[in-house]
Every structure is written in C-alpha cells, then in structure tokens.
Amino acid sequence: MEDNAEDHRLPERLFATDRFPGHRLNIYSRPNILAFVHHVLRDTEFGKLRESPFGKLFDLPTRQCPVSYKLIHGLMCRQLLCKIDYTFWSVFGNDPLRFGLEEFGTITGLNCRAFPEGYQSPDLNHKCANKQKDAHKDPLWQKLIGKSSNITIADLADQLDNDPDMSGWRRFRLALIIIIDGVLIASQQVHCPTPRYVKMLEDVDAFLEFPWGRESFLHTVRCMKPPRFEKGKPVDNPVGMRLQKLKQETFRLTGFPLTLQLLAFRAIPMLQSKIPDLSHEQTLMDLTKPNLANHPSIDLNEVLLLLVTPIIPVVRGPQLRWGLWSDESSDDKVTHMQQLIKNNHRFSKAMWLGGDCSKRLYIVKQPPQQTVHKKHTVPKKKKEESLKPRKVSQKKKSTTQRRRIAHLFAASTSNPPPDTLCLEAKVTALEARVAALKRLLSAYKKN
C-alpha cells in the first residue's frame, strides 16, 4: 500500500524534491579508450588482456557506454545524505537506488577484494595526490614510459598505435596503464600516467591481481558524495560544498562514473527504450572500429516516470572479502530504508524530506498521448488491364550491397524493438508486485 505521508526515519535529500540544478558534468574518464585498446591490440596481446581480470570490461554493452552527462548529473543531484562512507544512494522518480562496491563489481567484473595489507588508496582531493615530479628518475619509468615526466596517456596511446616494432612486453604494460589512468581512475582532464601505478608494474602478475575495482570505486564515489577534503584542506561543511559544486555550470567527476549510468540501465529496464536500438546485443568485443558510436542525449523528463529496481542482483567475485568494507559505518535511516525495500514498500515523492530549496520547482511532464487518425479512403475504379510480367534486372548485386542487406536482416532479427523492451519491463515489474502481494496475503493469513 502506498504511503504518501512524510517519513522522518528516511535519509534526507541533498536537494529538495523536484528542485534540482540542470547543469553539466566534466567527466574525465573516457570509455572510448576501451574500444581503442581492443582495436589496437586485436592481433597481438589482446588475448592475454581478455583473459585477465580486466577482460570483463569488454563485455559492456556498446549502446549503453556513450556517457549521458545529464543522466549522471541528475542522479547525483537526487542523492540522499547518508552517514555511510562507501555507498551512494539516490532517489529516481519515487524510488531509492543503491550504488555501492557490490554493484560496481557486478557491472564491471573487476576484482573488488580487500586491499593488500598496508595499502592506502590516494584521495585525489588531497594536495599532490598524483604528483609526477621526478617520476622520470625511476628506472622502470624510463624503460616503460620514457625519459620525461610530462608524458600523457595520449602520447602513450599514439606510440601504441603507430610503433609496429614495439615489444609485446611494453605493449601489454602500456595498455594496462592507459586503461587505469584513462578509464578507471581518471583523475585529470589531461590524462597522465600515475607514478605509483607504473611502479606496480614491476610485478605484472601482482598488478593484474590487485583489486582495481575497489580502487576505481573509491575514486568514483568520493567525488559523488559530500567531500571531506578540498585541495588538501579539511572541509568544514561537506554538504554545503557539494551543493555549491553541483550548482556550478560544470562539475568535475573522477574515477569511472559511467558505472552509475550502467547501473541505471540495469535498475530501470525500460530506460533502454529511450536510446536508439543500434545493436541491442553488441558489446565492446564486437566493435570493428576504435571508437564508440554516439547517440542523442537521454531525456530526463521521460526517464523520471519509469519504474526502478532499488537494489540490483549482485554477482559476487570469488576473492576474499569481495565487495565488503571492514570500516564501513552504519546509519539507522539507511537501515530503515533497506527494510522498506525488502518489504516491497511502494515509495512516493512525499516521503522524502529535506534538501536545498533554492532552485525553482521542476515539474515532471507526462508525455502527450499521440492520437492516431484513420483516413477515410474511397477506392477508385481502375481500367481493366492485362497483367504483364515485370521485367527483372539481371544486374548482380555488388559485394557492398550484399553486406548491407545481410546486415539489415541480422539487425532486424537480433534486435527486439523498443515496444518489446517496454513490455518486458512492465511484465517484470508486475511479477515483482504479484510476489509482494502474495507474501503480504500469506502473512495476513498467519495472523
């Protein structure tokens, strides 16, 4: 049963309900780099990369990978204020949505086990967290990167693409650094190799087994939640700082924020019907070009009316303490919210309290119903004619034409239309509702 009353036991909003800024993000991570690495290593070291813990990244669906800055910004502005350090909660439409290390690992397939003993993940809000000065003095840096400290990831990618005589030893390690600093832990607008990560390549096997999923998630979630530090100094008012940043025309995001968008596609099944159905089943492994295709931006006004699954099914990795935190804090309001989710509670906007009210009210518009008008046609009399066989051209189709036709037939048979996706999402939602009602009925009979 839907409860429209305010619930003070739930976490408060960052921005008040329907009063959100509509600006853009500056996201440093470049998912296109994955397409580039797949293309440039396809005939050499890609097989080794595919079998490594990074291999699951290339199973990401291509149609979901072009970044929707408005969607990610909308999710961030709708976040809930929680005392839990390592979990990001947002309210999309009426429903809460959880983004934690378990969801991150499920989506990316990366290793999310505990850090090695004594390892401290650098906080990019601290001053000089990625200091490169004197990096060129390190012997491994000189052998792998070069004699300069000012080299960029773009420079390394250019070498990887245009140096046919590069050894396999160097090609594989450069590809790893390009993925780490260009996609997973992108900390600067101009990507540069991180000295501490380059140093870790002294033992490439240990490098591959390192929990890069946990490292990437920390860099991602820290820039989404209210910050504790800013430019190396403690922040007195973290919530006020986050409000200020999100009200700016642009706001930078480090780490791998695409995973929040990919989470939205899993938690909101009908969201896929809002993007072009170029190739529904295609993954990065299927690409033949070194880049992703672009598609129009997702309309938030339509998305906010869709059904949400608050917590997606988690696929746990085999590693020890995968997805768990030894120092995670607790929050009674989050515990209460999770219990409501477990009970299949039907959330409403009125339940969510608090938040900044300085922005004007945003009204979610219902999409207009399209009326189909039938045409009244009167058949015209035609003169009787003797049927003649149509002349068929004997000209053979070119190879290009045959490929195009084959592609059209393949696309039409393998890609379900948007209407089918909508229907599947509705059926899934109804099944969940029926299951919840059956549980309530069973509990009622017992009482």
CSV table of C-alpha atoms in Angstrom, one decimal:
chain,number,residue,atom,x,y,z
A,1,MET,CA,0.0,0.0,0.0
A,2,GLU,CA,1.4,3.4,-1.0
A,3,ASP,CA,2.1,5.7,1.9
A,4,ASN,CA,2.1,9.4,1.0
A,5,ALA,CA,2.9,10.7,4.5
A,6,GLU,CA,6.3,12.2,5.3
A,7,ASP,CA,8.7,9.6,6.7
A,8,HIS,CA,11.3,11.2,9.1
A,9,ARG,CA,13.0,7.9,9.5
A,10,LEU,CA,14.3,8.0,5.9
A,11,PRO,CA,17.6,9.8,4.9
A,12,GLU,CA,17.1,13.4,3.8
A,13,ARG,CA,17.7,14.7,0.3
A,14,LEU,CA,20.6,16.8,-0.8
A,15,PHE,CA,18.3,19.0,-3.0
A,16,ALA,CA,14.6,19.2,-2.1
A,17,THR,CA,12.1,17.2,-4.1
A,18,ASP,CA,11.8,18.5,-7.7
A,19,ARG,CA,14.2,21.4,-7.0
A,20,PHE,CA,17.4,20.3,-8.8
A,21,PRO,CA,20.0,22.2,-10.8
A,22,GLY,CA,20.2,21.3,-14.5
A,23,HIS,CA,23.9,21.8,-15.3
A,24,ARG,CA,26.5,19.6,-16.9
A,25,LEU,CA,29.4,17.5,-15.7
A,26,ASN,CA,33.0,17.4,-16.8
A,27,ILE,CA,33.8,13.6,-16.7
A,28,TYR,CA,37.5,12.8,-17.1
A,29,SER,CA,37.0,9.0,-17.8
A,30,ARG,CA,37.0,8.1,-21.5
A,31,PRO,CA,35.2,4.8,-22.2
A,32,ASN,CA,36.3,5.2,-25.8
A,33,ILE,CA,39.7,4.2,-24.7
A,34,LEU,CA,38.5,0.6,-24.2
A,35,ALA,CA,37.4,0.5,-27.8
A,36,PHE,CA,40.8,1.9,-28.8
A,37,VAL,CA,42.7,-0.7,-26.8
A,38,HIS,CA,40.6,-3.6,-28.2
A,39,HIS,CA,41.2,-2.3,-31.8
A,40,VAL,CA,45.0,-1.7,-31.5
A,41,LEU,CA,45.8,-5.0,-29.7
A,42,ARG,CA,43.4,-7.1,-31.7
A,43,ASP,CA,46.2,-9.0,-33.5
A,44,THR,CA,48.8,-9.1,-30.7
A,45,GLU,CA,48.3,-9.0,-26.9
A,46,PHE,CA,44.5,-8.7,-26.6
A,47,GLY,CA,44.0,-12.4,-25.9
A,48,LYS,CA,46.1,-12.0,-22.7
A,49,LEU,CA,44.2,-8.9,-21.7
A,50,ARG,CA,40.9,-10.6,-22.3
A,51,GLU,CA,41.8,-13.5,-20.0
A,52,SER,CA,43.0,-11.1,-17.3
A,53,PRO,CA,40.7,-9.6,-14.5
A,54,PHE,CA,40.3,-6.6,-16.9
A,55,GLY,CA,38.7,-8.8,-19.6
A,56,LYS,CA,35.1,-8.4,-18.4
A,57,LEU,CA,35.2,-4.7,-19.2
A,58,PHE,CA,35.0,-5.6,-22.9
A,59,ASP,CA,31.6,-7.3,-22.2
A,60,LEU,CA,30.0,-3.9,-21.5
A,61,PRO,CA,27.1,-3.2,-24.0
A,62,THR,CA,28.2,-0.6,-26.6
A,63,ARG,CA,24.8,1.2,-26.8
A,64,GLN,CA,25.0,2.0,-23.0
A,65,CYS,CA,28.6,3.2,-23.0
A,66,PRO,CA,28.3,6.7,-24.6
A,67,VAL,CA,28.2,8.9,-21.5
A,68,SER,CA,24.9,10.8,-20.7
A,69,TYR,CA,26.1,13.7,-18.7
A,70,LYS,CA,22.6,14.9,-17.9
A,71,LEU,CA,21.6,11.4,-16.6
A,72,ILE,CA,24.6,11.1,-14.3
A,73,HIS,CA,24.2,14.7,-13.1
A,74,GLY,CA,20.5,14.1,-12.4
A,75,LEU,CA,21.3,11.0,-10.3
A,76,MET,CA,23.9,13.0,-8.3
A,77,CYS,CA,21.6,15.9,-7.6
A,78,ARG,CA,18.9,13.4,-6.4
A,79,GLN,CA,21.3,11.8,-3.9
A,80,LEU,CA,20.4,11.1,-0.2
A,81,LEU,CA,22.5,12.3,2.7
A,82,CYS,CA,23.8,9.1,4.4
A,83,LYS,CA,26.4,8.5,7.1
A,84,ILE,CA,27.7,5.5,5.2
A,85,ASP,CA,31.0,6.4,3.5
A,86,TYR,CA,31.2,3.8,0.8
A,87,THR,CA,27.6,3.7,-0.6
A,88,PHE,CA,25.9,6.3,-2.7
A,89,TRP,CA,22.1,6.4,-2.6
A,90,SER,CA,19.9,8.4,-5.0
A,91,VAL,CA,16.1,8.8,-5.4
A,92,PHE,CA,15.0,8.4,-9.0
A,93,GLY,CA,11.4,9.3,-9.5
A,94,ASN,CA,9.8,7.9,-6.3
A,95,ASP,CA,12.3,5.1,-5.6
A,96,PRO,CA,15.7,4.8,-4.0
A,97,LEU,CA,18.6,3.4,-5.9
A,98,ARG,CA,21.8,2.0,-4.4
A,99,PHE,CA,25.3,2.3,-5.8
A,100,GLY,CA,28.0,0.6,-3.8
A,101,LEU,CA,31.1,-1.5,-4.3
A,102,GLU,CA,29.0,-4.7,-4.9
A,103,GLU,CA,27.0,-3.0,-7.7
A,104,PHE,CA,30.2,-1.6,-9.1
A,105,GLY,CA,31.9,-5.0,-9.2
A,106,THR,CA,28.8,-6.7,-10.6
A,107,ILE,CA,28.7,-4.2,-13.5
A,108,THR,CA,32.4,-4.1,-14.4
A,109,GLY,CA,33.5,-7.6,-13.4
A,110,LEU,CA,36.6,-6.1,-11.8
A,111,ASN,CA,38.4,-7.5,-8.8
A,112,CYS,CA,36.8,-5.9,-5.7
A,113,ARG,CA,38.6,-7.9,-2.9
A,114,ALA,CA,40.2,-6.2,0.1
A,115,PHE,CA,43.4,-4.1,-0.4
A,116,PRO,CA,46.7,-5.7,0.4
A,117,GLU,CA,47.8,-5.1,4.0
A,118,GLY,CA,49.2,-1.6,4.4
A,119,TYR,CA,47.9,-0.2,1.1
A,120,GLN,CA,46.3,3.2,1.3
A,121,SER,CA,44.2,4.4,-1.7
A,122,PRO,CA,45.2,8.0,-2.5
A,123,ASP,CA,42.4,10.6,-2.1
A,124,LEU,CA,42.5,12.9,-5.1
A,125,ASN,CA,41.1,15.7,-3.0
A,126,HIS,CA,44.4,15.8,-1.1
A,127,LYS,CA,47.0,18.1,-2.5
A,128,CYS,CA,49.7,16.4,-4.7
A,129,ALA,CA,47.9,13.0,-4.6
A,130,ASN,CA,49.1,12.3,-8.2
A,131,LYS,CA,52.4,14.2,-8.1
A,132,GLN,CA,54.6,13.3,-11.1
A,133,LYS,CA,57.7,15.4,-10.4
A,134,ASP,CA,60.9,13.4,-10.7
A,135,ALA,CA,59.0,10.3,-11.9
A,136,HIS,CA,61.4,10.1,-14.8
A,137,LYS,CA,64.2,9.2,-12.4
A,138,ASP,CA,62.7,5.8,-11.7
A,139,PRO,CA,64.4,3.0,-13.9
A,140,LEU,CA,61.1,1.3,-14.7
A,141,TRP,CA,59.5,4.6,-15.7
A,142,GLN,CA,62.4,5.2,-18.1
A,143,LYS,CA,62.1,1.7,-19.6
A,144,LEU,CA,58.3,1.8,-20.0
A,145,ILE,CA,57.3,5.4,-20.3
A,146,GLY,CA,60.4,7.3,-21.3
A,147,LYS,CA,62.8,10.0,-20.1
A,148,SER,CA,60.2,12.7,-19.5
A,149,SER,CA,57.8,13.2,-16.5
A,150,ASN,CA,55.4,15.2,-18.6
A,151,ILE,CA,54.2,12.5,-21.0
A,152,THR,CA,50.5,12.0,-21.3
A,153,ILE,CA,48.2,9.0,-21.8
A,154,ALA,CA,47.5,10.3,-25.3
A,155,ASP,CA,51.3,10.2,-26.1
A,156,LEU,CA,51.4,6.6,-24.9
A,157,ALA,CA,48.3,5.7,-27.0
A,158,ASP,CA,49.9,7.2,-30.1
A,159,GLN,CA,53.1,5.1,-29.5
A,160,LEU,CA,51.0,2.0,-29.0
A,161,ASP,CA,49.1,2.7,-32.3
A,162,ASN,CA,52.0,3.7,-34.5
A,163,ASP,CA,55.0,1.8,-33.4
A,164,PRO,CA,55.0,-1.6,-35.1
A,165,ASP,CA,58.4,-2.5,-33.7
A,166,MET,CA,57.3,-2.1,-30.0
A,167,SER,CA,57.9,-5.3,-28.0
A,168,GLY,CA,55.0,-7.3,-26.6
A,169,TRP,CA,56.4,-6.7,-23.1
A,170,ARG,CA,55.9,-3.0,-23.5
A,171,ARG,CA,52.7,-3.0,-25.5
A,172,PHE,CA,50.8,-5.0,-22.8
A,173,ARG,CA,52.0,-2.8,-19.9
A,174,LEU,CA,51.3,0.4,-21.8
A,175,ALA,CA,47.7,-0.9,-22.5
A,176,LEU,CA,47.2,-1.6,-18.7
A,177,ILE,CA,48.4,2.0,-17.8
A,178,ILE,CA,46.2,3.5,-20.5
A,179,ILE,CA,43.1,1.7,-19.1
A,180,ILE,CA,43.9,2.5,-15.5
A,181,ASP,CA,44.6,6.2,-15.9
A,182,GLY,CA,42.4,6.9,-18.9
A,183,VAL,CA,39.2,4.9,-17.9
A,184,LEU,CA,39.1,3.5,-14.3
A,185,ILE,CA,41.0,6.1,-12.3
A,186,ALA,CA,40.9,9.2,-14.5
A,187,SER,CA,42.0,12.0,-12.1
A,188,GLN,CA,42.9,14.8,-14.6
A,189,GLN,CA,41.4,16.4,-17.6
A,190,VAL,CA,44.7,15.7,-19.5
A,191,HIS,CA,45.3,12.1,-18.6
A,192,CYS,CA,48.8,11.3,-17.3
A,193,PRO,CA,50.4,8.0,-16.1
A,194,THR,CA,50.3,7.8,-12.3
A,195,PRO,CA,53.9,7.1,-10.9
A,196,ARG,CA,52.7,4.7,-8.2
A,197,TYR,CA,50.7,2.6,-10.7
A,198,VAL,CA,53.7,2.5,-13.1
A,199,LYS,CA,55.9,1.3,-10.2
A,200,MET,CA,53.4,-1.5,-9.5
A,201,LEU,CA,54.1,-2.9,-13.0
A,202,GLU,CA,57.5,-4.3,-11.7
A,203,ASP,CA,55.4,-7.4,-10.9
A,204,VAL,CA,52.8,-7.6,-13.7
A,205,ASP,CA,51.1,-10.7,-12.1
A,206,ALA,CA,50.6,-8.9,-8.8
A,207,PHE,CA,49.4,-5.8,-10.8
A,208,LEU,CA,46.7,-7.9,-12.5
A,209,GLU,CA,45.6,-9.4,-9.2
A,210,PHE,CA,45.4,-6.0,-7.5
A,211,PRO,CA,41.8,-5.0,-6.5
A,212,TRP,CA,41.4,-2.4,-9.2
A,213,GLY,CA,37.6,-2.5,-8.9
A,214,ARG,CA,37.9,-1.3,-5.3
A,215,GLU,CA,40.5,1.3,-6.2
A,216,SER,CA,38.4,2.7,-9.1
A,217,PHE,CA,35.2,2.7,-7.0
A,218,LEU,CA,36.8,4.7,-4.2
A,219,HIS,CA,37.9,7.4,-6.7
A,220,THR,CA,34.4,7.4,-8.2
A,221,VAL,CA,32.3,7.5,-5.1
A,222,ARG,CA,34.5,10.1,-3.3
A,223,CYS,CA,33.7,12.7,-5.9
A,224,MET,CA,30.0,12.0,-5.8
A,225,LYS,CA,29.4,12.3,-2.1
A,226,PRO,CA,30.0,15.4,0.1
A,227,PRO,CA,33.8,15.8,0.3
A,228,ARG,CA,35.9,15.7,3.5
A,229,PHE,CA,38.8,17.4,1.8
A,230,GLU,CA,39.2,20.1,-0.9
A,231,LYS,CA,42.6,21.0,-2.3
A,232,GLY,CA,44.3,19.3,0.6
A,233,LYS,CA,42.4,21.1,3.3
A,234,PRO,CA,39.6,19.7,5.6
A,235,VAL,CA,36.1,20.8,4.6
A,236,ASP,CA,34.0,22.4,7.4
A,237,ASN,CA,30.7,22.0,5.7
A,238,PRO,CA,30.8,19.0,3.3
A,239,VAL,CA,27.1,19.2,2.3
A,240,GLY,CA,27.3,22.9,1.6
A,241,MET,CA,30.4,22.3,-0.5
A,242,ARG,CA,28.7,19.6,-2.6
A,243,LEU,CA,25.6,21.8,-3.1
A,244,GLN,CA,27.9,24.6,-4.3
A,245,LYS,CA,29.7,22.4,-6.7
A,246,LEU,CA,26.6,20.9,-8.3
A,247,LYS,CA,25.1,24.4,-8.7
A,248,GLN,CA,28.1,25.4,-10.8
A,249,GLU,CA,27.8,25.4,-14.6
A,250,THR,CA,30.2,22.5,-14.7
A,251,PHE,CA,31.4,20.0,-12.1
A,252,ARG,CA,34.3,17.5,-12.5
A,253,LEU,CA,34.0,13.8,-11.8
A,254,THR,CA,36.9,11.5,-11.4
A,255,GLY,CA,37.2,7.7,-11.4
A,256,PHE,CA,34.8,5.7,-13.6
A,257,PRO,CA,31.3,7.4,-13.3
A,258,LEU,CA,30.0,5.5,-16.3
A,259,THR,CA,29.2,2.7,-13.9
A,260,LEU,CA,26.5,4.8,-12.3
A,261,GLN,CA,24.9,5.2,-15.7
A,262,LEU,CA,25.2,1.4,-16.4
A,263,LEU,CA,23.6,0.8,-13.0
A,264,ALA,CA,20.6,2.9,-14.1
A,265,PHE,CA,20.2,0.8,-17.2
A,266,ARG,CA,20.1,-2.4,-15.1
A,267,ALA,CA,17.8,-0.9,-12.4
A,268,ILE,CA,15.4,0.8,-14.9
A,269,PRO,CA,14.8,-1.8,-17.6
A,270,MET,CA,12.6,0.5,-19.7
A,271,LEU,CA,15.5,3.0,-19.9
A,272,GLN,CA,16.9,1.1,-22.9
A,273,SER,CA,13.9,2.0,-24.9
A,274,LYS,CA,15.0,5.7,-24.7
A,275,ILE,CA,18.2,5.2,-26.7
A,276,PRO,CA,18.5,4.1,-30.4
A,277,ASP,CA,18.4,0.4,-30.8
A,278,LEU,CA,21.6,0.3,-33.0
A,279,SER,CA,22.6,-3.1,-31.9
A,280,HIS,CA,20.9,-4.4,-28.8
A,281,GLU,CA,23.3,-7.3,-28.0
A,282,GLN,CA,26.6,-5.7,-29.2
A,283,THR,CA,29.4,-5.5,-26.7
A,284,LEU,CA,32.8,-3.8,-26.9
A,285,MET,CA,34.2,-7.2,-28.1
A,286,ASP,CA,32.0,-6.9,-31.3
A,287,LEU,CA,33.4,-3.5,-32.3
A,288,THR,CA,35.4,-3.3,-35.5
A,289,LYS,CA,36.4,0.4,-35.1
A,290,PRO,CA,38.5,2.1,-32.4
A,291,ASN,CA,35.6,4.2,-31.1
A,292,LEU,CA,32.0,4.1,-29.8
A,293,ALA,CA,29.0,5.3,-31.7
A,294,ASN,CA,27.3,8.4,-30.4
A,295,HIS,CA,23.5,8.7,-29.8
A,296,PRO,CA,21.2,11.5,-28.8
A,297,SER,CA,21.1,12.5,-25.1
A,298,ILE,CA,18.5,10.8,-22.9
A,299,ASP,CA,15.6,13.0,-22.0
A,300,LEU,CA,15.4,13.1,-18.2
A,301,ASN,CA,11.7,14.2,-18.3
A,302,GLU,CA,10.8,10.8,-19.8
A,303,VAL,CA,13.2,8.7,-17.6
A,304,LEU,CA,11.8,10.0,-14.3
A,305,LEU,CA,8.5,8.4,-15.0
A,306,LEU,CA,10.0,4.8,-15.3
A,307,LEU,CA,9.9,2.0,-12.7
A,308,VAL,CA,13.1,1.5,-10.7
A,309,THR,CA,14.6,-1.6,-9.0
A,310,PRO,CA,16.3,-0.1,-5.9
A,311,ILE,CA,18.9,-2.9,-5.5
A,312,ILE,CA,20.1,-4.9,-8.5
A,313,PRO,CA,21.0,-8.6,-8.1
A,314,VAL,CA,24.7,-8.8,-7.1
A,315,VAL,CA,27.2,-11.3,-8.7
A,316,ARG,CA,29.9,-11.8,-6.2
A,317,GLY,CA,33.5,-12.4,-7.1
A,318,PRO,CA,35.5,-15.4,-5.7
A,319,GLN,CA,38.1,-13.3,-4.0
A,320,LEU,CA,38.3,-13.0,-0.2
A,321,ARG,CA,36.2,-10.1,1.2
A,322,TRP,CA,35.0,-9.2,-2.2
A,323,GLY,CA,32.7,-6.1,-2.1
A,324,LEU,CA,33.0,-5.8,1.7
A,325,TRP,CA,34.4,-3.0,3.9
A,326,SER,CA,36.0,-3.5,7.3
A,327,ASP,CA,35.5,0.1,8.4
A,328,GLU,CA,32.0,0.8,7.0
A,329,SER,CA,29.9,3.0,9.3
A,330,SER,CA,26.2,2.4,9.9
A,331,ASP,CA,23.2,4.6,9.5
A,332,ASP,CA,19.8,3.8,11.1
A,333,LYS,CA,17.9,5.7,8.4
A,334,VAL,CA,19.6,3.7,5.7
A,335,THR,CA,18.7,0.5,7.6
A,336,HIS,CA,15.1,1.6,7.8
A,337,MET,CA,15.1,2.4,4.0
A,338,GLN,CA,16.5,-1.0,3.2
A,339,GLN,CA,13.9,-2.8,5.3
A,340,LEU,CA,11.2,-0.9,3.4
A,341,ILE,CA,12.8,-2.1,0.1
A,342,LYS,CA,12.9,-5.7,1.4
A,343,ASN,CA,9.2,-5.4,2.3
A,344,ASN,CA,8.4,-4.2,-1.3
A,345,HIS,CA,7.2,-0.9,0.0
A,346,ARG,CA,5.7,1.4,-2.5
A,347,PHE,CA,7.6,4.7,-2.2
A,348,SER,CA,6.2,8.2,-3.1
A,349,LYS,CA,7.8,11.6,-3.5
A,350,ALA,CA,6.1,13.0,-0.4
A,351,MET,CA,8.0,10.5,1.8
A,352,TRP,CA,11.4,12.2,1.1
A,353,LEU,CA,12.2,15.2,3.2
A,354,GLY,CA,14.9,17.9,3.5
A,355,GLY,CA,17.2,19.4,0.9
A,356,ASP,CA,18.2,22.7,-0.6
A,357,CYS,CA,15.2,24.7,-1.8
A,358,SER,CA,17.0,27.5,-3.7
A,359,LYS,CA,16.2,26.1,-7.2
A,360,ARG,CA,12.9,26.6,-8.9
A,361,LEU,CA,10.4,23.8,-8.9
A,362,TYR,CA,10.9,21.2,-11.6
A,363,ILE,CA,7.7,19.7,-12.9
A,364,VAL,CA,7.9,16.3,-14.5
A,365,LYS,CA,5.6,16.4,-17.5
A,366,GLN,CA,3.6,13.4,-18.6
A,367,PRO,CA,4.4,12.5,-22.3
A,368,PRO,CA,1.5,13.6,-24.5
A,369,GLN,CA,-0.7,10.8,-25.9
A,370,GLN,CA,-0.4,10.6,-29.6
A,371,THR,CA,-3.8,10.2,-31.3
A,372,VAL,CA,-3.8,8.1,-34.5
A,373,HIS,CA,-6.3,9.4,-37.0
A,374,LYS,CA,-7.7,7.0,-39.5
A,375,LYS,CA,-8.0,8.1,-43.1
A,376,HIS,CA,-11.3,7.7,-44.9
A,377,THR,CA,-10.4,6.4,-48.3
A,378,VAL,CA,-12.7,5.6,-51.2
A,379,PRO,CA,-11.4,3.0,-53.7
A,380,LYS,CA,-11.0,4.4,-57.2
A,381,LYS,CA,-12.1,2.5,-60.2
A,382,LYS,CA,-9.3,1.5,-62.4
A,383,LYS,CA,-9.4,0.5,-66.0
A,384,GLU,CA,-9.0,-3.2,-66.5
A,385,GLU,CA,-5.6,-4.0,-67.8
A,386,SER,CA,-4.0,-7.2,-68.8
A,387,LEU,CA,-1.3,-8.2,-66.3
A,388,LYS,CA,2.1,-8.3,-67.8
A,389,PRO,CA,5.2,-9.8,-66.2
A,390,ARG,CA,7.5,-7.3,-64.6
A,391,LYS,CA,10.9,-7.1,-66.1
A,392,VAL,CA,13.6,-8.2,-63.7
A,393,SER,CA,17.0,-6.7,-63.9
A,394,GLN,CA,19.8,-9.3,-64.4
A,395,LYS,CA,22.4,-6.9,-62.8
A,396,LYS,CA,24.2,-8.6,-60.0
A,397,LYS,CA,24.4,-7.0,-56.5
A,398,SER,CA,27.8,-5.7,-55.5
A,399,THR,CA,29.6,-7.1,-52.5
A,400,THR,CA,28.9,-3.9,-50.6
A,401,GLN,CA,25.2,-4.2,-51.3
A,402,ARG,CA,25.1,-7.8,-50.2
A,403,ARG,CA,26.8,-6.9,-46.9
A,404,ARG,CA,24.4,-4.1,-46.3
A,405,ILE,CA,21.4,-6.3,-46.9
A,406,ALA,CA,22.8,-9.1,-44.7
A,407,HIS,CA,23.4,-6.5,-42.0
A,408,LEU,CA,19.8,-5.3,-42.2
A,409,PHE,CA,18.4,-8.8,-41.9
A,410,ALA,CA,20.8,-9.5,-39.0
A,411,ALA,CA,19.8,-6.3,-37.2
A,412,SER,CA,16.0,-6.9,-37.7
A,413,THR,CA,16.2,-10.4,-36.3
A,414,SER,CA,18.5,-10.0,-33.4
A,415,ASN,CA,17.3,-6.7,-32.0
A,416,PRO,CA,14.0,-6.6,-30.2
A,417,PRO,CA,12.0,-3.4,-30.9
A,418,PRO,CA,11.6,-0.8,-28.1
A,419,ASP,CA,8.0,-1.8,-27.6
A,420,THR,CA,9.1,-5.3,-26.7
A,421,LEU,CA,11.6,-3.9,-24.2
A,422,CYS,CA,8.9,-1.8,-22.6
A,423,LEU,CA,6.6,-4.8,-22.4
A,424,GLU,CA,9.3,-7.0,-20.8
A,425,ALA,CA,10.0,-4.3,-18.2
A,426,LYS,CA,6.3,-4.0,-17.4
A,427,VAL,CA,5.9,-7.8,-17.0
A,428,THR,CA,9.0,-7.9,-14.7
A,429,ALA,CA,7.5,-5.1,-12.5
A,430,LEU,CA,4.1,-6.8,-12.4
A,431,GLU,CA,5.6,-10.1,-11.4
A,432,ALA,CA,7.5,-8.4,-8.6
A,433,ARG,CA,4.3,-6.7,-7.4
A,434,VAL,CA,2.3,-10.0,-7.5
A,435,ALA,CA,5.1,-11.8,-5.5
A,436,ALA,CA,4.9,-9.0,-2.9
A,437,LEU,CA,1.1,-9.2,-2.6
A,438,LYS,CA,1.3,-13.0,-2.2
A,439,ARG,CA,3.8,-12.5,0.7
A,440,LEU,CA,1.5,-9.9,2.4
A,441,LEU,CA,-1.5,-12.3,2.0
A,442,SER,CA,0.4,-15.2,3.5
A,443,ALA,CA,1.5,-13.1,6.4
A,444,TYR,CA,-2.1,-11.8,6.9
A,445,LYS,CA,-3.5,-15.4,7.0
A,446,LYS,CA,-0.9,-16.5,9.6
A,447,ASN,CA,-2.0,-13.6,11.8
